[in-house]
PDB file of N, CA and C in Angstrom:
ATOM      1  N   MET A  47       6.335-163.464 -56.621  1.00 50.00           N
ATOM      2  CA  MET A  47       5.412-162.391 -56.893  1.00 50.00           C
ATOM      3  C   MET A  47       4.339-162.904 -57.851  1.00 50.00           C
ATOM      4  N   MET A  48       3.086-162.623 -57.557  1.00 51.00           N
ATOM      5  CA  MET A  48       1.986-163.076 -58.389  1.00 51.00           C
ATOM      6  C   MET A  48       1.680-162.036 -59.473  1.00 51.00           C
ATOM      7  N   THR A  49       1.395-162.534 -60.690  1.00 52.00           N
ATOM      8  CA  THR A  49       1.000-161.671 -61.794  1.00 52.00           C
ATOM      9  C   THR A  49      -0.494-161.833 -62.016  1.00 52.00           C
ATOM     10  N   ILE A  50      -1.215-160.726 -62.127  1.00 51.00           N
ATOM     11  CA  ILE A  50      -2.656-160.752 -62.324  1.00 51.00           C
ATOM     12  C   ILE A  50      -2.970-160.272 -63.728  1.00 51.00           C
ATOM     13  N   THR A  51      -3.816-161.038 -64.430  1.00 60.00           N
ATOM     14  CA  THR A  51      -4.230-160.665 -65.773  1.00 60.00           C
ATOM     15  C   THR A  51      -5.091-159.408 -65.698  1.00 60.00           C
ATOM     16  N   GLN A  52      -4.749-158.425 -66.523  1.00 77.00           N
ATOM     17  CA  GLN A  52      -5.480-157.162 -66.561  1.00 77.00           C
ATOM     18  C   GLN A  52      -6.563-157.165 -67.625  1.00 77.00           C
ATOM     19  N   GLY A  53      -6.398-158.010 -68.633  1.00 87.00           N
ATOM     20  CA  GLY A  53      -7.369-158.104 -69.716  1.00 87.00           C
ATOM     21  C   GLY A  53      -6.904-159.126 -70.726  1.00 87.00           C
ATOM     22  N   ALA A  54      -7.854-159.736 -71.414  1.00 94.00           N
ATOM     23  CA  ALA A  54      -7.519-160.711 -72.448  1.00 94.00           C
ATOM     24  C   ALA A  54      -8.418-160.461 -73.646  1.00 94.00           C
ATOM     25  N   VAL A  55      -7.820-160.519 -74.817  1.00 96.00           N
ATOM     26  CA  VAL A  55      -8.563-160.342 -76.062  1.00 96.00           C
ATOM     27  C   VAL A  55      -8.321-161.581 -76.913  1.00 96.00           C
ATOM     28  N   VAL A  56      -9.349-162.025 -77.622  1.00 97.00           N
ATOM     29  CA  VAL A  56      -9.237-163.207 -78.475  1.00 97.00           C
ATOM     30  C   VAL A  56      -9.438-162.784 -79.926  1.00 97.00           C
ATOM     31  N   TYR A  57      -8.474-163.163 -80.763  1.00 98.00           N
ATOM     32  CA  TYR A  57      -8.554-162.913 -82.201  1.00 98.00           C
ATOM     33  C   TYR A  57      -8.592-164.244 -82.933  1.00 98.00           C
ATOM     34  N   GLU A  58      -9.392-164.302 -83.996  1.00 98.00           N
ATOM     35  CA  GLU A  58      -9.419-165.460 -84.881  1.00 98.00           C
ATOM     36  C   GLU A  58      -8.536-165.150 -86.078  1.00 98.00           C
ATOM     37  N   LEU A  59      -7.596-166.061 -86.352  1.00 98.00           N
ATOM     38  CA  LEU A  59      -6.685-165.900 -87.475  1.00 98.00           C
ATOM     39  C   LEU A  59      -6.911-167.038 -88.457  1.00 98.00           C
ATOM     40  N   LEU A  60      -6.815-166.743 -89.747  1.00 98.00           N
ATOM     41  CA  LEU A  60      -6.838-167.764 -90.786  1.00 98.00           C
ATOM     42  C   LEU A  60      -5.446-167.739 -91.409  1.00 98.00           C
ATOM     43  N   VAL A  61      -4.626-168.727 -91.015  1.00 98.00           N
ATOM     44  CA  VAL A  61      -3.208-168.753 -91.374  1.00 98.00           C
ATOM     45  C   VAL A  61      -2.999-169.670 -92.581  1.00 98.00           C
ATOM     46  N   ARG A  62      -2.418-169.103 -93.629  1.00 98.00           N
ATOM     47  CA  ARG A  62      -2.085-169.892 -94.818  1.00 98.00           C
ATOM     48  C   ARG A  62      -0.863-170.762 -94.523  1.00 98.00           C
ATOM     49  N   ARG A  63      -0.638-171.727 -95.382  1.00 97.00           N
ATOM     50  CA  ARG A  63       0.481-172.655 -95.223  1.00 97.00           C
ATOM     51  C   ARG A  63       1.827-171.942 -95.189  1.00 97.00           C
ATOM     52  N   ASP A  64       1.936-170.790 -95.897  1.00 97.00           N
ATOM     53  CA  ASP A  64       3.212-170.062 -95.934  1.00 97.00           C
ATOM     54  C   ASP A  64       3.411-169.144 -94.723  1.00 97.00           C
ATOM     55  N   GLY A  65       2.441-169.115 -93.801  1.00 97.00           N
ATOM     56  CA  GLY A  65       2.545-168.299 -92.596  1.00 97.00           C
ATOM     57  C   GLY A  65       1.887-166.937 -92.702  1.00 97.00           C
ATOM     58  N   SER A  66       1.413-166.585 -93.894  1.00 98.00           N
ATOM     59  CA  SER A  66       0.700-165.309 -94.054  1.00 98.00           C
ATOM     60  C   SER A  66      -0.764-165.493 -93.648  1.00 98.00           C
ATOM     61  N   LEU A  67      -1.466-164.387 -93.491  1.00 98.00           N
ATOM     62  CA  LEU A  67      -2.889-164.450 -93.138  1.00 98.00           C
ATOM     63  C   LEU A  67      -3.737-164.402 -94.401  1.00 98.00           C
ATOM     64  N   ALA A  68      -4.776-165.223 -94.436  1.00 98.00           N
ATOM     65  CA  ALA A  68      -5.700-165.261 -95.569  1.00 98.00           C
ATOM     66  C   ALA A  68      -6.694-164.104 -95.508  1.00 98.00           C
ATOM     67  N   ARG A  69      -6.854-163.522 -94.334  1.00 97.00           N
ATOM     68  CA  ARG A  69      -7.751-162.368 -94.143  1.00 97.00           C
ATOM     69  C   ARG A  69      -7.287-161.636 -92.894  1.00 97.00           C
ATOM     70  N   PRO A  70      -7.740-160.413 -92.716  1.00 97.00           N
ATOM     71  CA  PRO A  70      -7.348-159.684 -91.496  1.00 97.00           C
ATOM     72  C   PRO A  70      -7.848-160.414 -90.237  1.00 97.00           C
ATOM     73  N   PRO A  71      -7.131-160.277 -89.134  1.00 97.00           N
ATOM     74  CA  PRO A  71      -7.581-160.898 -87.880  1.00 97.00           C
ATOM     75  C   PRO A  71      -8.980-160.399 -87.508  1.00 97.00           C
ATOM     76  N   ARG A  72      -9.786-161.311 -86.961  1.00 98.00           N
ATOM     77  CA  ARG A  72     -11.140-160.955 -86.528  1.00 98.00           C
ATOM     78  C   ARG A  72     -11.196-161.064 -85.009  1.00 98.00           C
ATOM     79  N   ARG A  73     -11.562-159.958 -84.358  1.00 98.00           N
ATOM     80  CA  ARG A  73     -11.661-159.979 -82.897  1.00 98.00           C
ATOM     81  C   ARG A  73     -12.929-160.735 -82.502  1.00 98.00           C
ATOM     82  N   LYS A  74     -12.755-161.790 -81.735  1.00 98.00           N
ATOM     83  CA  LYS A  74     -13.889-162.594 -81.267  1.00 98.00           C
ATOM     84  C   LYS A  74     -14.369-162.146 -79.896  1.00 98.00           C
ATOM     85  N   ARG A  75     -13.400-161.693 -79.062  1.00 97.00           N
ATOM     86  CA  ARG A  75     -13.769-161.223 -77.722  1.00 97.00           C
ATOM     87  C   ARG A  75     -12.850-160.078 -77.341  1.00 97.00           C
ATOM     88  N   SER A  76     -13.444-159.000 -76.913  1.00 96.00           N
ATOM     89  CA  SER A  76     -12.696-157.818 -76.493  1.00 96.00           C
ATOM     90  C   SER A  76     -12.199-157.989 -75.065  1.00 96.00           C
ATOM     91  N   SER A  77     -11.115-157.296 -74.777  1.00 93.00           N
ATOM     92  CA  SER A  77     -10.609-157.254 -73.403  1.00 93.00           C
ATOM     93  C   SER A  77     -11.455-156.320 -72.547  1.00 93.00           C
ATOM     94  N   GLY A  78     -12.239-155.489 -73.225  1.00 92.00           N
ATOM     95  CA  GLY A  78     -13.007-154.469 -72.525  1.00 92.00           C
ATOM     96  C   GLY A  78     -12.311-153.116 -72.537  1.00 92.00           C
ATOM     97  N   PHE A  79     -11.099-153.100 -73.104  1.00 91.00           N
ATOM     98  CA  PHE A  79     -10.307-151.873 -73.173  1.00 91.00           C
ATOM     99  C   PHE A  79      -9.817-151.689 -74.609  1.00 91.00           C
ATOM    100  N   ALA A  80     -10.234-150.611 -75.246  1.00 94.00           N
ATOM    101  CA  ALA A  80      -9.889-150.378 -76.648  1.00 94.00           C
ATOM    102  C   ALA A  80      -8.383-150.338 -76.878  1.00 94.00           C
ATOM    103  N   ASP A  81      -7.637-149.757 -75.943  1.00 93.00           N
ATOM    104  CA  ASP A  81      -6.186-149.678 -76.135  1.00 93.00           C
ATOM    105  C   ASP A  81      -5.521-151.057 -76.057  1.00 93.00           C
ATOM    106  N   MET A  82      -6.024-151.939 -75.217  1.00 92.00           N
ATOM    107  CA  MET A  82      -5.475-153.292 -75.146  1.00 92.00           C
ATOM    108  C   MET A  82      -5.831-154.084 -76.398  1.00 92.00           C
ATOM    109  N   ASP A  83      -7.062-153.935 -76.877  1.00 95.00           N
ATOM    110  CA  ASP A  83      -7.469-154.608 -78.115  1.00 95.00           C
ATOM    111  C   ASP A  83      -6.590-154.154 -79.276  1.00 95.00           C
ATOM    112  N   GLN A  84      -6.317-152.855 -79.345  1.00 95.00           N
ATOM    113  CA  GLN A  84      -5.477-152.303 -80.407  1.00 95.00           C
ATOM    114  C   GLN A  84      -4.035-152.799 -80.270  1.00 95.00           C
ATOM    115  N   ALA A  85      -3.529-152.847 -79.065  1.00 94.00           N
ATOM    116  CA  ALA A  85      -2.164-153.330 -78.844  1.00 94.00           C
ATOM    117  C   ALA A  85      -2.034-154.794 -79.263  1.00 94.00           C
ATOM    118  N   ALA A  86      -3.040-155.599 -79.002  1.00 96.00           N
ATOM    119  CA  ALA A  86      -3.021-157.006 -79.420  1.00 96.00           C
ATOM    120  C   ALA A  86      -3.016-157.110 -80.937  1.00 96.00           C
ATOM    121  N   SER A  87      -3.830-156.302 -81.590  1.00 96.00           N
ATOM    122  CA  SER A  87      -3.873-156.286 -83.057  1.00 96.00           C
ATOM    123  C   SER A  87      -2.521-155.884 -83.636  1.00 96.00           C
ATOM    124  N   GLU A  88      -1.890-154.889 -83.042  1.00 96.00           N
ATOM    125  CA  GLU A  88      -0.573-154.436 -83.504  1.00 96.00           C
ATOM    126  C   GLU A  88       0.499-155.503 -83.265  1.00 96.00           C
ATOM    127  N   ALA A  89       0.386-156.244 -82.169  1.00 95.00           N
ATOM    128  CA  ALA A  89       1.346-157.316 -81.885  1.00 95.00           C
ATOM    129  C   ALA A  89       1.222-158.430 -82.920  1.00 95.00           C
ATOM    130  N   ILE A  90       0.009-158.760 -83.305  1.00 96.00           N
ATOM    131  CA  ILE A  90      -0.200-159.772 -84.345  1.00 96.00           C
ATOM    132  C   ILE A  90       0.431-159.298 -85.649  1.00 96.00           C
ATOM    133  N   ALA A  91       0.173-158.054 -86.031  1.00 97.00           N
ATOM    134  CA  ALA A  91       0.725-157.510 -87.276  1.00 97.00           C
ATOM    135  C   ALA A  91       2.251-157.514 -87.250  1.00 97.00           C
ATOM    136  N   ALA A  92       2.837-157.205 -86.103  1.00 97.00           N
ATOM    137  CA  ALA A  92       4.297-157.157 -85.984  1.00 97.00           C
ATOM    138  C   ALA A  92       4.917-158.558 -86.082  1.00 97.00           C
ATOM    139  N   ALA A  93       4.157-159.595 -85.732  1.00 96.00           N
ATOM    140  CA  ALA A  93       4.672-160.961 -85.748  1.00 96.00           C
ATOM    141  C   ALA A  93       4.599-161.609 -87.130  1.00 96.00           C
ATOM    142  N   LEU A  94       3.921-160.969 -88.063  1.00 97.00           N
ATOM    143  CA  LEU A  94       3.747-161.551 -89.400  1.00 97.00           C
ATOM    144  C   LEU A  94       4.989-161.403 -90.250  1.00 97.00           C
ATOM    145  N   PRO A  95       5.216-162.323 -91.167  1.00 97.00           N
ATOM    146  CA  PRO A  95       4.472-163.576 -91.301  1.00 97.00           C
ATOM    147  C   PRO A  95       4.925-164.580 -90.237  1.00 97.00           C
ATOM    148  N   PHE A  96       4.029-165.501 -89.926  1.00 96.00           N
ATOM    149  CA  PHE A  96       4.364-166.570 -89.010  1.00 96.00           C
ATOM    150  C   PHE A  96       5.254-167.585 -89.734  1.00 96.00           C
ATOM    151  N   THR A  97       5.845-168.476 -88.978  1.00 96.00           N
ATOM    152  CA  THR A  97       6.615-169.563 -89.556  1.00 96.00           C
ATOM    153  C   THR A  97       5.679-170.410 -90.422  1.00 96.00           C
ATOM    154  N   PRO A  98       6.122-170.847 -91.591  1.00 97.00           N
ATOM    155  CA  PRO A  98       5.259-171.700 -92.421  1.00 97.00           C
ATOM    156  C   PRO A  98       4.782-172.932 -91.648  1.00 97.00           C
ATOM    157  N   LEU A  99       3.597-173.392 -91.993  1.00 95.00           N
ATOM    158  CA  LEU A  99       3.020-174.549 -91.316  1.00 95.00           C
ATOM    159  C   LEU A  99       3.765-175.828 -91.708  1.00 95.00           C
ATOM    160  N   PRO A 100       3.970-176.731 -90.769  1.00 95.00           N
ATOM    161  CA  PRO A 100       4.599-178.014 -91.110  1.00 95.00           C
ATOM    162  C   PRO A 100       3.722-178.787 -92.099  1.00 95.00           C
ATOM    163  N   ALA A 101       4.345-179.540 -92.968  1.00 93.00           N
ATOM    164  CA  ALA A 101       3.618-180.284 -94.001  1.00 93.00           C
ATOM    165  C   ALA A 101       2.620-181.273 -93.404  1.00 93.00           C
ATOM    166  N   ASP A 102       2.933-181.829 -92.222  1.00 95.00           N
ATOM    167  CA  ASP A 102       2.048-182.827 -91.629  1.00 95.00           C
ATOM    168  C   ASP A 102       0.915-182.227 -90.795  1.00 95.00           C
ATOM    169  N   LEU A 103       0.837-180.911 -90.715  1.00 93.00           N
ATOM    170  CA  LEU A 103      -0.248-180.246 -89.989  1.00 93.00           C
ATOM    171  C   LEU A 103      -1.369-179.924 -90.975  1.00 93.00           C
ATOM    172  N   ALA A 104      -2.501-180.596 -90.822  1.00 93.00           N
ATOM    173  CA  ALA A 104      -3.669-180.395 -91.683  1.00 93.00           C
ATOM    174  C   ALA A 104      -3.294-180.482 -93.164  1.00 93.00           C
ATOM    175  N   PRO A 105      -2.710-181.627 -93.575  1.00 94.00           N
ATOM    176  CA  PRO A 105      -2.306-181.761 -94.976  1.00 94.00           C
ATOM    177  C   PRO A 105      -3.494-181.574 -95.922  1.00 94.00           C
ATOM    178  N   GLY A 106      -3.218-180.924 -97.036  1.00 93.00           N
ATOM    179  CA  GLY A 106      -4.254-180.697 -98.040  1.00 93.00           C
ATOM    180  C   GLY A 106      -5.114-179.470 -97.788  1.00 93.00           C
ATOM    181  N   ARG A 107      -4.997-178.874 -96.635  1.00 96.00           N
ATOM    182  CA  ARG A 107      -5.782-177.666 -96.338  1.00 96.00           C
ATOM    183  C   ARG A 107      -4.927-176.447 -96.662  1.00 96.00           C
ATOM    184  N   PRO A 108      -5.493-175.466 -97.367  1.00 96.00           N
ATOM    185  CA  PRO A 108      -4.717-174.284 -97.724  1.00 96.00           C
ATOM    186  C   PRO A 108      -4.451-173.343 -96.551  1.00 96.00           C
ATOM    187  N   ALA A 109      -5.250-173.461 -95.475  1.00 97.00           N
ATOM    188  CA  ALA A 109      -5.102-172.585 -94.314  1.00 97.00           C
ATOM    189  C   ALA A 109      -5.730-173.264 -93.101  1.00 97.00           C
ATOM    190  N   ILE A 110      -5.334-172.800 -91.916  1.00 97.00           N
ATOM    191  CA  ILE A 110      -5.958-173.292 -90.692  1.00 97.00           C
ATOM    192  C   ILE A 110      -6.458-172.101 -89.879  1.00 97.00           C
ATOM    193  N   ARG A 111      -7.516-172.345 -89.117  1.00 97.00           N
ATOM    194  CA  ARG A 111      -8.077-171.306 -88.240  1.00 97.00           C
ATOM    195  C   ARG A 111      -7.444-171.455 -86.875  1.00 97.00           C
ATOM    196  N   VAL A 112      -6.999-170.329 -86.331  1.00 97.00           N
ATOM    197  CA  VAL A 112      -6.369-170.308 -85.019  1.00 97.00           C
ATOM    198  C   VAL A 112      -7.044-169.236 -84.169  1.00 97.00           C
ATOM    199  N   ASP A 113      -7.479-169.606 -82.966  1.00 98.00           N
ATOM    200  CA  ASP A 113      -7.959-168.617 -82.004  1.00 98.00           C
ATOM    201  C   ASP A 113      -6.772-168.247 -81.125  1.00 98.00           C
ATOM    202  N   LEU A 114      -6.405-166.980 -81.150  1.00 97.00           N
ATOM    203  CA  LEU A 114      -5.237-166.494 -80.414  1.00 97.00           C
ATOM    204  C   LEU A 114      -5.697-165.603 -79.268  1.00 97.00           C
ATOM    205  N   THR A 115      -5.353-165.979 -78.040  1.00 96.00           N
ATOM    206  CA  THR A 115      -5.671-165.173 -76.872  1.00 96.00           C
ATOM    207  C   THR A 115      -4.437-164.386 -76.478  1.00 96.00           C
ATOM    208  N   VAL A 116      -4.591-163.079 -76.353  1.00 94.00           N
ATOM    209  CA  VAL A 116      -3.516-162.215 -75.904  1.00 94.00           C
ATOM    210  C   VAL A 116      -3.915-161.694 -74.528  1.00 94.00           C
ATOM    211  N   GLU A 117      -3.100-162.005 -73.522  1.00 93.00           N
ATOM    212  CA  GLU A 117      -3.381-161.572 -72.151  1.00 93.00           C
ATOM    213  C   GLU A 117      -2.418-160.458 -71.753  1.00 93.00           C
ATOM    214  N   PHE A 118      -2.954-159.468 -71.100  1.00 88.00           N
ATOM    215  CA  PHE A 118      -2.171-158.369 -70.581  1.00 88.00           C
ATOM    216  C   PHE A 118      -2.128-158.491 -69.076  1.00 88.00           C
ATOM    217  N   SER A 119      -0.922-158.407 -68.524  1.00 82.00           N
ATOM    218  CA  SER A 119      -0.799-158.506 -67.074  1.00 82.00           C
ATOM    219  C   SER A 119       0.345-157.626 -66.610  1.00 82.00           C
ATOM    220  N   SER A 120       0.324-157.361 -65.338  1.00 70.00           N
ATOM    221  CA  SER A 120       1.375-156.549 -64.737  1.00 70.00           C
ATOM    222  C   SER A 120       1.746-157.148 -63.390  1.00 70.00           C
ATOM    223  N   PRO A 121       3.034-157.392 -63.167  1.00 69.00           N
ATOM    224  CA  PRO A 121       3.430-157.907 -61.851  1.00 69.00           C
ATOM    225  C   PRO A 121       3.318-156.838 -60.762  1.00 69.00           C
ATOM    226  N   LEU A 122       3.084-155.582 -61.162  1.00 65.00           N
ATOM    227  CA  LEU A 122       2.972-154.504 -60.196  1.00 65.00           C
ATOM    228  C   LEU A 122       1.578-154.358 -59.619  1.00 65.00           C
ATOM    229  N   VAL A 123       0.586-154.953 -60.308  1.00 62.00           N
ATOM    230  CA  VAL A 123      -0.806-154.855 -59.851  1.00 62.00           C
ATOM    231  C   VAL A 123      -1.163-156.143 -59.128  1.00 62.00           C
ATOM    232  N   GLN A 124      -1.611-155.998 -57.870  1.00 59.00           N
ATOM    233  CA  GLN A 124      -1.969-157.181 -57.086  1.00 59.00           C
ATOM    234  C   GLN A 124      -3.359-157.071 -56.544  1.00 59.00           C
TER     235      GLN A 124
END
C-alpha cells in the first residue's frame, strides 16, 4: 500500500548541548494547513528535551541549528 504525504512543515530548532531549546521553534515553511502546523509544533514540544548532544558533535559550540521537517501522511488517501 502506498502512503501519500498530505503536508509537510519545516521548523528551525536551536538545540543546546543539554538537549533543550535555546529559543522557541521557528516555522520556516508551512504545510499550508494551520492544524498540521500546530500539530507539528505540539509534537516538537512533547519530544523535549531531546537527548543531549554527543561531545564530538560540533565541539565548542553551545548549540546547533537543526531544520526539522514533519510530514503528515495517511495510508488511506491515494
